[in-house]
Tab-separated table of C-alpha atoms in Angstrom:
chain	number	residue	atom	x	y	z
A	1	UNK	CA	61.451	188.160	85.697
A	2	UNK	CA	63.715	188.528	88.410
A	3	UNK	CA	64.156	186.012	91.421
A	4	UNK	CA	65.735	185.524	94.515
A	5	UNK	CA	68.534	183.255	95.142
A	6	UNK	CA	70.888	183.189	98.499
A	7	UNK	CA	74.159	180.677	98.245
A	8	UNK	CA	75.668	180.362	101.553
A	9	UNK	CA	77.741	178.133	104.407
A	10	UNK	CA	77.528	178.266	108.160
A	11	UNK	CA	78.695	176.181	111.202
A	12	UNK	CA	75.222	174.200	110.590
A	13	UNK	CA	76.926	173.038	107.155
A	14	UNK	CA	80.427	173.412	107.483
A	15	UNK	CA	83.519	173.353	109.875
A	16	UNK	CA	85.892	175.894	110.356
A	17	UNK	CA	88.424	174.628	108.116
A	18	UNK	CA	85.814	175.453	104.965
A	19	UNK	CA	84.056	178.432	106.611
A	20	UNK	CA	87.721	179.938	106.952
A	21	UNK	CA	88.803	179.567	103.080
A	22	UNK	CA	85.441	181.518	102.332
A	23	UNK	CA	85.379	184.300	104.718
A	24	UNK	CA	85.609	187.821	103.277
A	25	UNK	CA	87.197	191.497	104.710
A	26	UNK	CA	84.586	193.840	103.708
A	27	UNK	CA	86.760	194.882	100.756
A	28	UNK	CA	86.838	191.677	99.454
A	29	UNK	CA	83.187	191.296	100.200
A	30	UNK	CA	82.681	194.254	97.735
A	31	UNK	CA	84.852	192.707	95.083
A	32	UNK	CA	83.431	189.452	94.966
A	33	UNK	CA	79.997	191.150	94.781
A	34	UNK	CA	80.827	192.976	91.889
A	35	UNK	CA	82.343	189.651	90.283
A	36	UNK	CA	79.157	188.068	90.785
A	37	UNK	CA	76.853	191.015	89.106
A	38	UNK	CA	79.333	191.088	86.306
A	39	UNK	CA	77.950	187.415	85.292
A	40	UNK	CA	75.133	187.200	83.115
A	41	UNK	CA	72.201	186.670	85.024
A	42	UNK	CA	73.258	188.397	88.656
A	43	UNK	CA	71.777	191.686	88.877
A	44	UNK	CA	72.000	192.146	92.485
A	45	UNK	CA	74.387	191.204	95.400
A	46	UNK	CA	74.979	191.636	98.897
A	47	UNK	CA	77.804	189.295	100.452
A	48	UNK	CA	77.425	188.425	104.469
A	49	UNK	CA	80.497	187.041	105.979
A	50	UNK	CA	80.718	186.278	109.498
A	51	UNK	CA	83.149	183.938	112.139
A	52	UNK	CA	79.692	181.554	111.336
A	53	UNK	CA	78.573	182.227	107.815
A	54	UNK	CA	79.401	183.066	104.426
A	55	UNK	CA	76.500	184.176	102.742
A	56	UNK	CA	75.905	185.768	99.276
A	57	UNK	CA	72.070	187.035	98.422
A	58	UNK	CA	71.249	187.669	94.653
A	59	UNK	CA	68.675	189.066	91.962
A	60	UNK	CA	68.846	187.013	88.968
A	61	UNK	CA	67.538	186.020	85.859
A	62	UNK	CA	67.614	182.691	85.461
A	63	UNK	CA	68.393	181.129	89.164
A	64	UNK	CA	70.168	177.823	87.667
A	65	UNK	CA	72.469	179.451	85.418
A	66	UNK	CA	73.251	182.054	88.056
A	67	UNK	CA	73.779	179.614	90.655
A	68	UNK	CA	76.103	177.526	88.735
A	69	UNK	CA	78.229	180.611	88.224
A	70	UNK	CA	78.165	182.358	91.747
A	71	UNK	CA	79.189	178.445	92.891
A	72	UNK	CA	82.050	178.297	90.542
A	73	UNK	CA	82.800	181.883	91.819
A	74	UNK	CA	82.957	180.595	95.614
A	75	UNK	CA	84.933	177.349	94.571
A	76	UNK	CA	87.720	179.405	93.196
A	77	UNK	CA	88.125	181.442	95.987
A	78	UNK	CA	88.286	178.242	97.968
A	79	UNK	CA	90.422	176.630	95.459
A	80	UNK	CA	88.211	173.520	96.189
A	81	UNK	CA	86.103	171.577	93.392
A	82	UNK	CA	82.447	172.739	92.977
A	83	UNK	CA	81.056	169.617	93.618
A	84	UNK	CA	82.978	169.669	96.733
A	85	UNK	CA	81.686	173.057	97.885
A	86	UNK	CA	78.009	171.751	96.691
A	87	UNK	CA	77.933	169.324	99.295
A	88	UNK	CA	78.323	172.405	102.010
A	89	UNK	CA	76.056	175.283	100.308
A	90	UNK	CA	72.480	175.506	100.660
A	91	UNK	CA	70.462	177.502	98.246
A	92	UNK	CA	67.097	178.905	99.017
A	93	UNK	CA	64.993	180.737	96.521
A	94	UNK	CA	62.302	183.796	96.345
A	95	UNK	CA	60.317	183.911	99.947
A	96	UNK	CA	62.873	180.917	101.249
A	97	UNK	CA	65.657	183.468	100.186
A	98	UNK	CA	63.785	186.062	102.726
A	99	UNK	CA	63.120	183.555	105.293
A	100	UNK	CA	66.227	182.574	105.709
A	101	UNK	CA	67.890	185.924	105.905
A	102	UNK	CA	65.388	187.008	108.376
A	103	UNK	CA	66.127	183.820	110.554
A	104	UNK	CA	69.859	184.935	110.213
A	105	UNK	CA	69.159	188.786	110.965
A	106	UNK	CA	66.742	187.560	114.186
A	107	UNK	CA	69.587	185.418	115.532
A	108	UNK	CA	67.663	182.193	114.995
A	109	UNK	CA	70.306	180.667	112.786
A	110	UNK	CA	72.995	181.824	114.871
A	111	UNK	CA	75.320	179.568	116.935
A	112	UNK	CA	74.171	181.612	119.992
A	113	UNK	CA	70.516	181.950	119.485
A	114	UNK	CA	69.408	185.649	119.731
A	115	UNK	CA	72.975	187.050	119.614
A	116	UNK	CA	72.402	191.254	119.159
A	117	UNK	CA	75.894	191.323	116.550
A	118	UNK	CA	74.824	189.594	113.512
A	119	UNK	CA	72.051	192.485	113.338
A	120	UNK	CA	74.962	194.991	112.767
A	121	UNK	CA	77.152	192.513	110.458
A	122	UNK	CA	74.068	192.455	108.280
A	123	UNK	CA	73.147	196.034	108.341
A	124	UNK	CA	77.074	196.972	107.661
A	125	UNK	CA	77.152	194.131	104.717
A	126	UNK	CA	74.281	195.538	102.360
A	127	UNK	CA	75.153	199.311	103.260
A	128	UNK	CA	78.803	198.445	101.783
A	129	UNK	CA	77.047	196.814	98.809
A	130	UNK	CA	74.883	199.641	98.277
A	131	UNK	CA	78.216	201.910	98.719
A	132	UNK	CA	79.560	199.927	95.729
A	133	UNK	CA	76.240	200.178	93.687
A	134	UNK	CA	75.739	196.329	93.466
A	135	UNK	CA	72.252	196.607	94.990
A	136	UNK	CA	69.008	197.965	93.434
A	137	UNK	CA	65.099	197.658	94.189
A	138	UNK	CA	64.486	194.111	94.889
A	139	UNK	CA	67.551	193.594	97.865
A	140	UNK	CA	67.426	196.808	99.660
A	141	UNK	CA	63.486	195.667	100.212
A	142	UNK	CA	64.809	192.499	101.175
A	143	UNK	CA	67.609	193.786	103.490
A	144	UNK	CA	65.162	196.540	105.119
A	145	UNK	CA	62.451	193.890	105.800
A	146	UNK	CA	65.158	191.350	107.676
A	147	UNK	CA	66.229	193.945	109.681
A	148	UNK	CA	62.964	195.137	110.393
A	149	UNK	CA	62.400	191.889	110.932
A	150	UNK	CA	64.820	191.227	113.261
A	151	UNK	CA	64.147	194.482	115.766
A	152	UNK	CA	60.449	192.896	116.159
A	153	UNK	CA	62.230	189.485	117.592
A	154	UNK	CA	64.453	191.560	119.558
A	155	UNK	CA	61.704	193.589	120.736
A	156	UNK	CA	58.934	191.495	121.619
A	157	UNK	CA	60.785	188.143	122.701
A	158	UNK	CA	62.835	187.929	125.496
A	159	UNK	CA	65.442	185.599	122.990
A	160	UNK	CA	68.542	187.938	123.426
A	161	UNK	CA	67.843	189.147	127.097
A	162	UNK	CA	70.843	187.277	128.925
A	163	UNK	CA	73.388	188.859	126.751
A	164	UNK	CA	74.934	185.954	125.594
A	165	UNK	CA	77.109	185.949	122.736
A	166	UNK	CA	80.621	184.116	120.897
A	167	UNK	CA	83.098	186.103	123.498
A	168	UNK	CA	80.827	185.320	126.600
A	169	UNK	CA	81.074	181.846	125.676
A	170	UNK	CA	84.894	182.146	125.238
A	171	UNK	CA	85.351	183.264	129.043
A	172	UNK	CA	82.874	180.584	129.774
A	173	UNK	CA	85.181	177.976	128.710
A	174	UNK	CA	88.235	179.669	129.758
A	175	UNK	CA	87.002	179.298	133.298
A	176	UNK	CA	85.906	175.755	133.046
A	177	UNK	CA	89.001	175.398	131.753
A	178	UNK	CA	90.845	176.931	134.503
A	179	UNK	CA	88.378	177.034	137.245
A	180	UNK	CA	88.907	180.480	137.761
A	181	UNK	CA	90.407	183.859	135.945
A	182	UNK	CA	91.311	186.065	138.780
A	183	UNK	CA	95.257	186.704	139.034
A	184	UNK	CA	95.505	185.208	135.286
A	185	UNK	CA	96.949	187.235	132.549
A	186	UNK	CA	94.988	187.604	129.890
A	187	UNK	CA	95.935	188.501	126.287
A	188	UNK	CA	92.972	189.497	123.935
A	189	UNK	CA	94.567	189.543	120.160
A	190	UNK	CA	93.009	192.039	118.153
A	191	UNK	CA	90.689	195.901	118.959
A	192	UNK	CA	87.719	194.958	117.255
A	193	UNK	CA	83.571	194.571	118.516
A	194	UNK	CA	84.670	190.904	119.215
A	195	UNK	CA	87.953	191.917	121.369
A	196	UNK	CA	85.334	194.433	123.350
A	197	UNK	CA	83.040	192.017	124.086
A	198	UNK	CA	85.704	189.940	125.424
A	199	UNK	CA	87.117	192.469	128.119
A	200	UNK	CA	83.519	192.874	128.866
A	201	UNK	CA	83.050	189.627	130.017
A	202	UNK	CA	86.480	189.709	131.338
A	203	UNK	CA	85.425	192.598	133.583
A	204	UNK	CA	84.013	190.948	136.488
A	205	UNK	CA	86.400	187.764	136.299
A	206	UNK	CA	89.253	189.581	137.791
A	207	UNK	CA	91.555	188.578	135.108
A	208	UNK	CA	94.219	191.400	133.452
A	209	UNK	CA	93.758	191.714	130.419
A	210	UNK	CA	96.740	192.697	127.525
A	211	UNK	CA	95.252	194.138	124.124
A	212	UNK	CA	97.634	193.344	121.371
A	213	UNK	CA	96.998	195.126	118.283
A	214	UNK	CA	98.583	197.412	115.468
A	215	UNK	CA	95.958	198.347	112.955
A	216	UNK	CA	93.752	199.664	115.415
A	217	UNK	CA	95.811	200.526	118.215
A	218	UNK	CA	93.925	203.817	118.878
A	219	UNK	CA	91.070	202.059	118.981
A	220	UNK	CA	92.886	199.214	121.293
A	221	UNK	CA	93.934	202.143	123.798
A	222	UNK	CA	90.724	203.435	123.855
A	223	UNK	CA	89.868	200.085	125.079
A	224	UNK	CA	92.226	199.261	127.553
A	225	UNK	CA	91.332	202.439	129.694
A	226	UNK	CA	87.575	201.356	129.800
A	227	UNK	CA	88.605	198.115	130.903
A	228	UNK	CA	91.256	198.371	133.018
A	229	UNK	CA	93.816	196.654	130.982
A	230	UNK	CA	97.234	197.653	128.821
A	231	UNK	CA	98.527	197.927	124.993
A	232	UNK	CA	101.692	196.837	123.255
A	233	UNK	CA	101.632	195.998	119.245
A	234	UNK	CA	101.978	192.664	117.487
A	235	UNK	CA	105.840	192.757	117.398
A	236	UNK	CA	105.721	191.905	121.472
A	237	UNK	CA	103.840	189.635	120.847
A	238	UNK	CA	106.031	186.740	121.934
A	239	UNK	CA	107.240	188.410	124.832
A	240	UNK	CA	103.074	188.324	125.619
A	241	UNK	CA	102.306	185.006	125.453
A	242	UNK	CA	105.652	183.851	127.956
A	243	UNK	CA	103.865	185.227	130.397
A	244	UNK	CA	100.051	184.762	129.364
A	245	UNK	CA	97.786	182.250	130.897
A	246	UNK	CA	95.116	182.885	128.206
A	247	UNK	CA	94.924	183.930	124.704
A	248	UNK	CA	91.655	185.188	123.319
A	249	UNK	CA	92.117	185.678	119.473
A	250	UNK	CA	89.803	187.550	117.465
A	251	UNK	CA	91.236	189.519	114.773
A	252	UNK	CA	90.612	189.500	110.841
A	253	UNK	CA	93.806	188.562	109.830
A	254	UNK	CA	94.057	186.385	106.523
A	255	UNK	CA	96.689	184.440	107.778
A	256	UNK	CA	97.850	183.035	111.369
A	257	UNK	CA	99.097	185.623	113.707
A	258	UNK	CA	100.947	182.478	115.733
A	259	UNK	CA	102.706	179.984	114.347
A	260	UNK	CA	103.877	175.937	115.621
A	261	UNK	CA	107.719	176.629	115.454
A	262	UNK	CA	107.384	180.368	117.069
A	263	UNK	CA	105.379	179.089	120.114
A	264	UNK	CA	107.482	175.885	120.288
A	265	UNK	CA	109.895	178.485	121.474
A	266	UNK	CA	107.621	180.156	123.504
A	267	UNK	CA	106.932	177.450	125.717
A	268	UNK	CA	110.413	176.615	126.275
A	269	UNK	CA	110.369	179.879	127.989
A	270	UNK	CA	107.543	179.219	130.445
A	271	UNK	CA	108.764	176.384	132.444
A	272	UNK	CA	106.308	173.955	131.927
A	273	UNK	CA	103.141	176.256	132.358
A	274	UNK	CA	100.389	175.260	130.347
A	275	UNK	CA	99.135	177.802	127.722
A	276	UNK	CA	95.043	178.357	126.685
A	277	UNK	CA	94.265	179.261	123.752
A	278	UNK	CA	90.611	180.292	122.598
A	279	UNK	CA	90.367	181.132	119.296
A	280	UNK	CA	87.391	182.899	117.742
A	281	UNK	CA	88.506	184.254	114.488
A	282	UNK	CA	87.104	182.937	111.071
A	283	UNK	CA	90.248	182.547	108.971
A	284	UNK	CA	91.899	181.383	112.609
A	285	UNK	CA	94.391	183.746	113.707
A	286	UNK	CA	96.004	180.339	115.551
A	287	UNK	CA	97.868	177.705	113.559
A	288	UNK	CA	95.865	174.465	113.968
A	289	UNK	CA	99.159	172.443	114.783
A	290	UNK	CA	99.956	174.700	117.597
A	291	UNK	CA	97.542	172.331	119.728
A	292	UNK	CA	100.534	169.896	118.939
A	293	UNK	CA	102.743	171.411	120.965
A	294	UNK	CA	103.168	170.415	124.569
A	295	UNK	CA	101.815	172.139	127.485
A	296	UNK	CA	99.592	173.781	124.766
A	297	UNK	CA	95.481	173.760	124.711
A	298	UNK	CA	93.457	175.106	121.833
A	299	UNK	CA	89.763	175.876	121.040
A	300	UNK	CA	88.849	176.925	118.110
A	301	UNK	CA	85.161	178.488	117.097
A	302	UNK	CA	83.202	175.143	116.511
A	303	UNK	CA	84.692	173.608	119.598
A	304	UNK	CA	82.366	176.178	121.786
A	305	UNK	CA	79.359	174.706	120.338
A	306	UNK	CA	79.480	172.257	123.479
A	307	UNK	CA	79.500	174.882	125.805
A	308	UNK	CA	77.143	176.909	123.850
A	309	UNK	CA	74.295	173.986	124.373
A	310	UNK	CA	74.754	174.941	128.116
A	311	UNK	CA	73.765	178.342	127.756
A	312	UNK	CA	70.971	178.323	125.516
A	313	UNK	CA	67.932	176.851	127.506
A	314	UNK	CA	65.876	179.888	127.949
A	315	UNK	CA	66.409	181.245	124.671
A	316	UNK	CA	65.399	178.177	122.960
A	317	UNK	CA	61.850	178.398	124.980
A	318	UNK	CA	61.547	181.814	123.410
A	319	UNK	CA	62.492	180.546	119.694
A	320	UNK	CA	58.538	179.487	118.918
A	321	UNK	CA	57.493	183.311	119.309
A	322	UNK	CA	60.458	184.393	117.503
A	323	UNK	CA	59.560	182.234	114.332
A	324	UNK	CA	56.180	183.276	114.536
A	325	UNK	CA	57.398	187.112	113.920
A	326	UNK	CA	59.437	185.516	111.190
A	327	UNK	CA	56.319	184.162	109.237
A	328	UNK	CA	54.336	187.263	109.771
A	329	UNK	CA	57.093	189.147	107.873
A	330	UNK	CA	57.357	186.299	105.439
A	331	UNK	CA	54.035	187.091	104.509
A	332	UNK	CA	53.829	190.876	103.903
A	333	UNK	CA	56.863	190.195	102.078
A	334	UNK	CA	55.155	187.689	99.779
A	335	UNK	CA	52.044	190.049	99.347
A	336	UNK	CA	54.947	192.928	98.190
A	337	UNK	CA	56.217	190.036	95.314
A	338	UNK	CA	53.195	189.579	94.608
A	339	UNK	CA	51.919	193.080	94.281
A	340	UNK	CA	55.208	193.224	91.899
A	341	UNK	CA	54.159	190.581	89.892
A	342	UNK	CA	50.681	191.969	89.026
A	343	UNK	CA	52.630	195.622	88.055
A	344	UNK	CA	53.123	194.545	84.393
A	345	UNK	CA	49.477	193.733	83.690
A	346	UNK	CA	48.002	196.348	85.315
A	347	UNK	CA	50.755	199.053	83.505
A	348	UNK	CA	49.561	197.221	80.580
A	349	UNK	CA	46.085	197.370	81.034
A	350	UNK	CA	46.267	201.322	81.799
A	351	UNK	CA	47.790	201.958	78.510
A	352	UNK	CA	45.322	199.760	76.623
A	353	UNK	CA	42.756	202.110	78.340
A	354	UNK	CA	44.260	204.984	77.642
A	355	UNK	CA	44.977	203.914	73.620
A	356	UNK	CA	41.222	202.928	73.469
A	357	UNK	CA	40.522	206.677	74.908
A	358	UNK	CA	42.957	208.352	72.062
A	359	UNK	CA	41.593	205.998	69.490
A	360	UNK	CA	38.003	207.336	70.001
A	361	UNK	CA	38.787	210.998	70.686
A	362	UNK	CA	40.610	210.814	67.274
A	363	UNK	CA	37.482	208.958	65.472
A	364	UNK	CA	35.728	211.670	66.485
A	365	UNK	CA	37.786	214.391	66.032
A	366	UNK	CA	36.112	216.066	63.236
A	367	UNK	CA	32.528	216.071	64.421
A	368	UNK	CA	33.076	218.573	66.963
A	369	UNK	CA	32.654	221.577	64.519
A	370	UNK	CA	30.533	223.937	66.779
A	371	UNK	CA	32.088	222.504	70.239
A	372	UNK	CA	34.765	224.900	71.788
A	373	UNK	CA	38.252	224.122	73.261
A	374	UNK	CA	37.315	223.810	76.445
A	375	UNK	CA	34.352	221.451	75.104
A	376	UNK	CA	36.600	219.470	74.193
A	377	UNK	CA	38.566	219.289	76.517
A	378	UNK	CA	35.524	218.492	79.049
A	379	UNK	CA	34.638	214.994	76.859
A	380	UNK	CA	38.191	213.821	76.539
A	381	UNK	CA	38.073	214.328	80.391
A	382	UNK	CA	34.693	212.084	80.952
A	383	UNK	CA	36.071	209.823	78.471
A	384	UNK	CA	39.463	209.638	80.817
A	385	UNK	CA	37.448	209.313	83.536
A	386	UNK	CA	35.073	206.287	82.410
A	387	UNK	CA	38.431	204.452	81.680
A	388	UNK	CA	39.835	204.886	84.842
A	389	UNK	CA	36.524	204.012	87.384
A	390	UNK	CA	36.289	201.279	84.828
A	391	UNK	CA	39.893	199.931	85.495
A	392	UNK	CA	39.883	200.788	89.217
A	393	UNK	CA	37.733	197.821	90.412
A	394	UNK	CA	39.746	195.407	88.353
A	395	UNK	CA	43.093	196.818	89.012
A	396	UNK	CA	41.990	196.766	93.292
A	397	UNK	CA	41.457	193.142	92.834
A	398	UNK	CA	44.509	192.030	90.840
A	399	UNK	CA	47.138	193.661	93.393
A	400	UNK	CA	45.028	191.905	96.304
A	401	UNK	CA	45.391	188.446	94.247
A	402	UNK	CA	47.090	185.448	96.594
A	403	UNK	CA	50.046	184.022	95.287
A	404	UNK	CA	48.505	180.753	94.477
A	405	UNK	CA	45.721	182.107	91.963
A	406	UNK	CA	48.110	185.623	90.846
A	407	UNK	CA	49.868	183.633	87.718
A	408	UNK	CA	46.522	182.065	86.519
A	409	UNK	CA	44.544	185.632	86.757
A	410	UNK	CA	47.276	187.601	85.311
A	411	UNK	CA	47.042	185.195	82.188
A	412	UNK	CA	43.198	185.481	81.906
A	413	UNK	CA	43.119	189.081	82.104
A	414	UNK	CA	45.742	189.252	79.460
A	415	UNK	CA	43.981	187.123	77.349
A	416	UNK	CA	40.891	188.441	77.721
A	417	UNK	CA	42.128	192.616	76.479
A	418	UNK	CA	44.581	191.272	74.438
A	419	UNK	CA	47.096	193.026	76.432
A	420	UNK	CA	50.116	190.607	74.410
A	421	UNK	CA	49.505	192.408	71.317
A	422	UNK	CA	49.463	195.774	73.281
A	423	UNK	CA	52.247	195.134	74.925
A	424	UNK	CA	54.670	198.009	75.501
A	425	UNK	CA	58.022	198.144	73.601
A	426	UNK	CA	60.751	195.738	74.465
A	427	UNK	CA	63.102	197.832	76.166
A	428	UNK	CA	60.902	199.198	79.064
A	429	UNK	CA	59.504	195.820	79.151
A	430	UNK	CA	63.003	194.679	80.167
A	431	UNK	CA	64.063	197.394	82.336
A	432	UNK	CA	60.557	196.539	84.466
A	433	UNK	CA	61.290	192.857	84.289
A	434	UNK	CA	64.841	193.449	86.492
A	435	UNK	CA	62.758	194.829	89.205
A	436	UNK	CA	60.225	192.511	89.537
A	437	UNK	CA	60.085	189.337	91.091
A	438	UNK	CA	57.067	185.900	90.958
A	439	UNK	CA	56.405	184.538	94.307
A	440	UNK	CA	57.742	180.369	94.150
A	441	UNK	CA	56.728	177.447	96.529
A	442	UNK	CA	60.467	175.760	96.198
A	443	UNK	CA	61.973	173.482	97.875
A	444	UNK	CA	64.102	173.754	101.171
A	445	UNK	CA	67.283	172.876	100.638
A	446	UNK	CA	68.954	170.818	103.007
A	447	UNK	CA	71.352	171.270	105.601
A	448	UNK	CA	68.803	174.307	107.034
């Protein structure tokens, strides 16, 4: 049987400094998801990776042996311990799998509850897995219930209605900061959703904004006319930031963009004028030991939590409604497993029927001397049909089974038609085993 098993770290579990060593491009997203369905028991993976969360949901066989090998998988991209990692990664199972991924597709598990872009970073995450074939039944049913899941919140809470979101915040604590942003130059590193969200929220501020940016410049251009601002590429970069009041980072760089000893020279330029930096990216596109250097302020992603609390009030009165919606999916999910669960037995009881039928007809076979062809045919029909009204009734009531007394039922009925010993052969046996999946109570593991 298959299961369903989700190994992941946020900003709930882990800082920045982690989160950062286990972010993934989308390419690299791919590639570790093909790593992880190349280990025994991973049949299925989708990888989320966010500025908040790393995430990677799974089909497997056995959940404990798969587990121990996605973890070692993780660690070595970290190049931390396992044990170490452990202590950061939570690992829900079957419906606690779904629940959490719906939470995460709603916004609920967000640092900005009810942010609209982790609805897009999860749709883009399992298309790209399902461009690289490491999907199948089991997690595009998962995927298309959390997002389904997450337009209901959207559309019958008011939980994202004040538009709040990781740039917004940004500019928030730029001008409590600064007390103000009009006349300041800003420069927004990076052309990406993040960098026009930023100008957005920039707009009414009065601040002029500077997009710096080379592998999407186009697309940088493109947003410098909507927003009233200009574009130069990362090699003027230092000329930028002599004159900058602000720096808004948000690009997917692996490495820093900004070094200590670069903008040690930088601010020997400037006079004594202090320098803000907010930066957003997850790996950091600003050295940490840049906040070192004198004159020099810098906020990284975890440090907006504070200013985050501020903003969340009326959300959070809308988060009881929202987790109601959650549970409601939950549940139709749960009846799906479940339905899943039953498929075996009732397959299996069909054929029994039907090898009962052709076991009779052939009995019988020669003692239809004077009956014609289409006699025939008209008793092997009645005979199909008793089977079938006979198995209907039973086969209604198995699929409508609750979780709680499916397993015991299923083993009854089995029993009872000897459906072991009619089993059908091993091989489609195991190809319907990878698509199904039992419905657990397990455990919530902590750090949710």
């Amino acid at each position: 049987m298959s299961e369903l098993l989700a190994l992941g770290i946020s900003h709930k579990t882990a800082p920045v400094a982690l989160r950062e060593r286990l972010a993934f491009t989308e390419s690299e997203a791919i590639e570790f998801a093909r790593q992880a369905t190349s280990t025994t028991e991973v049949r299925e993976a989708v990888v989320i990776s966010t500025c908040n969360r790393t995430e990677v949901y799974l089909v497997v066989g056995d959940p404990v042996r798969a587990e121990s090998d996605v973890l070692g998988l993780l660690a070595r991209r970290a190049d931390i311990r396992p044990t170490e990692l452990a202590e950061a990664i939570y690992s829900p199972r079957n419906c606690d799998t779904a629940r959490h991924l719906y939470r995460v597709t709603a916004g609920l598990e967000s640092m900005i509850v009810g942010e609209a872009e982790i609805q897009g970073q999860v749709r883009r995450a399992h298309e790209a897995a399902m461009r690289a074939e490491c999907t199948g039944p089991l997690s595009n049913r998962l995927f298309a219930a959390a997002l389904t899941t997450g337009k209901r919140v959207r559309s019958e809470t008011a939980i994202g209605s004040s538009r709040v979101s990781v740039p917004s915040v940004a500019v928030d604590l730029a001008l409590s900061v600064l007390g103000g942003l009009e006349q300041r130059h800003v420069v927004i590193l990076g052309a990406g959703e993040t960098s026009e969200l930023t100008a957005r929220a920039l707009v009414d501020q009065g601040a002029g904004t500077m997009f710096v940016a080379n592998r999407h410049a186009d697309r940088a251009r493109s947003l410098a006319q909507r927003f009233g601002g200009s574009v130069v590429g990362l090699d003027k970069l230092p000329e930028q930031l002599v004159h900058a009041d602000i720096v808004l980072s948000s690009t997917s760089s692996p490495h820093p963009i900004v070094g200590r000893e670069e903008l040690e020279l930088v601010m020997a330029e400037r006079s004594g004028r202090p320098l803000l930096f907010i930066d957003i990216a997850v790996p950091r596109d600003i050295d940490p030991a840049c906040a070192e250097v004198e004159g020099v302020s810098l906020y990284d992603i975890d440090d907006l939590q504070s200013v985050v609390a501020r903003n969340l009030s009326s959300r959070e009165v809308q988060a009881p409604r929202a987790l109601a919606i959650v549970e409601e999916e939950i549940h139709r999910f749960a009846r799906w497993l479940g339905q899943l669960d039953t498929l075996p037995t009732v397959s299996a009881l069909r054929e029994h029927g039907n090898t009962i039928v052709e076991r009779v007809l052939a009995e019988n076979s020669g003692r239809w001397e004077t009956a014609s062809p289409r006699d025939i045919a008209r008793v092997e029909a009645i005979a199909r049909a008793v089977m079938t009204r006979l198995l209907h009734e039973p086969t209604i009531r198995l699929r409508s089974l609750s979780a709680e007394r499916g397993h015991a039922s299923l083993e009854i009925v089995r029993e009872l038609f000897g459906l072991e010993q009619d089993a059908p052969s091993e091989e489609p046996a195991a190809a319907a085993a990878a698509e199904l999946a039992e419905v657990h109570d397990l455990r919530r593991h902590r750090g949710r």
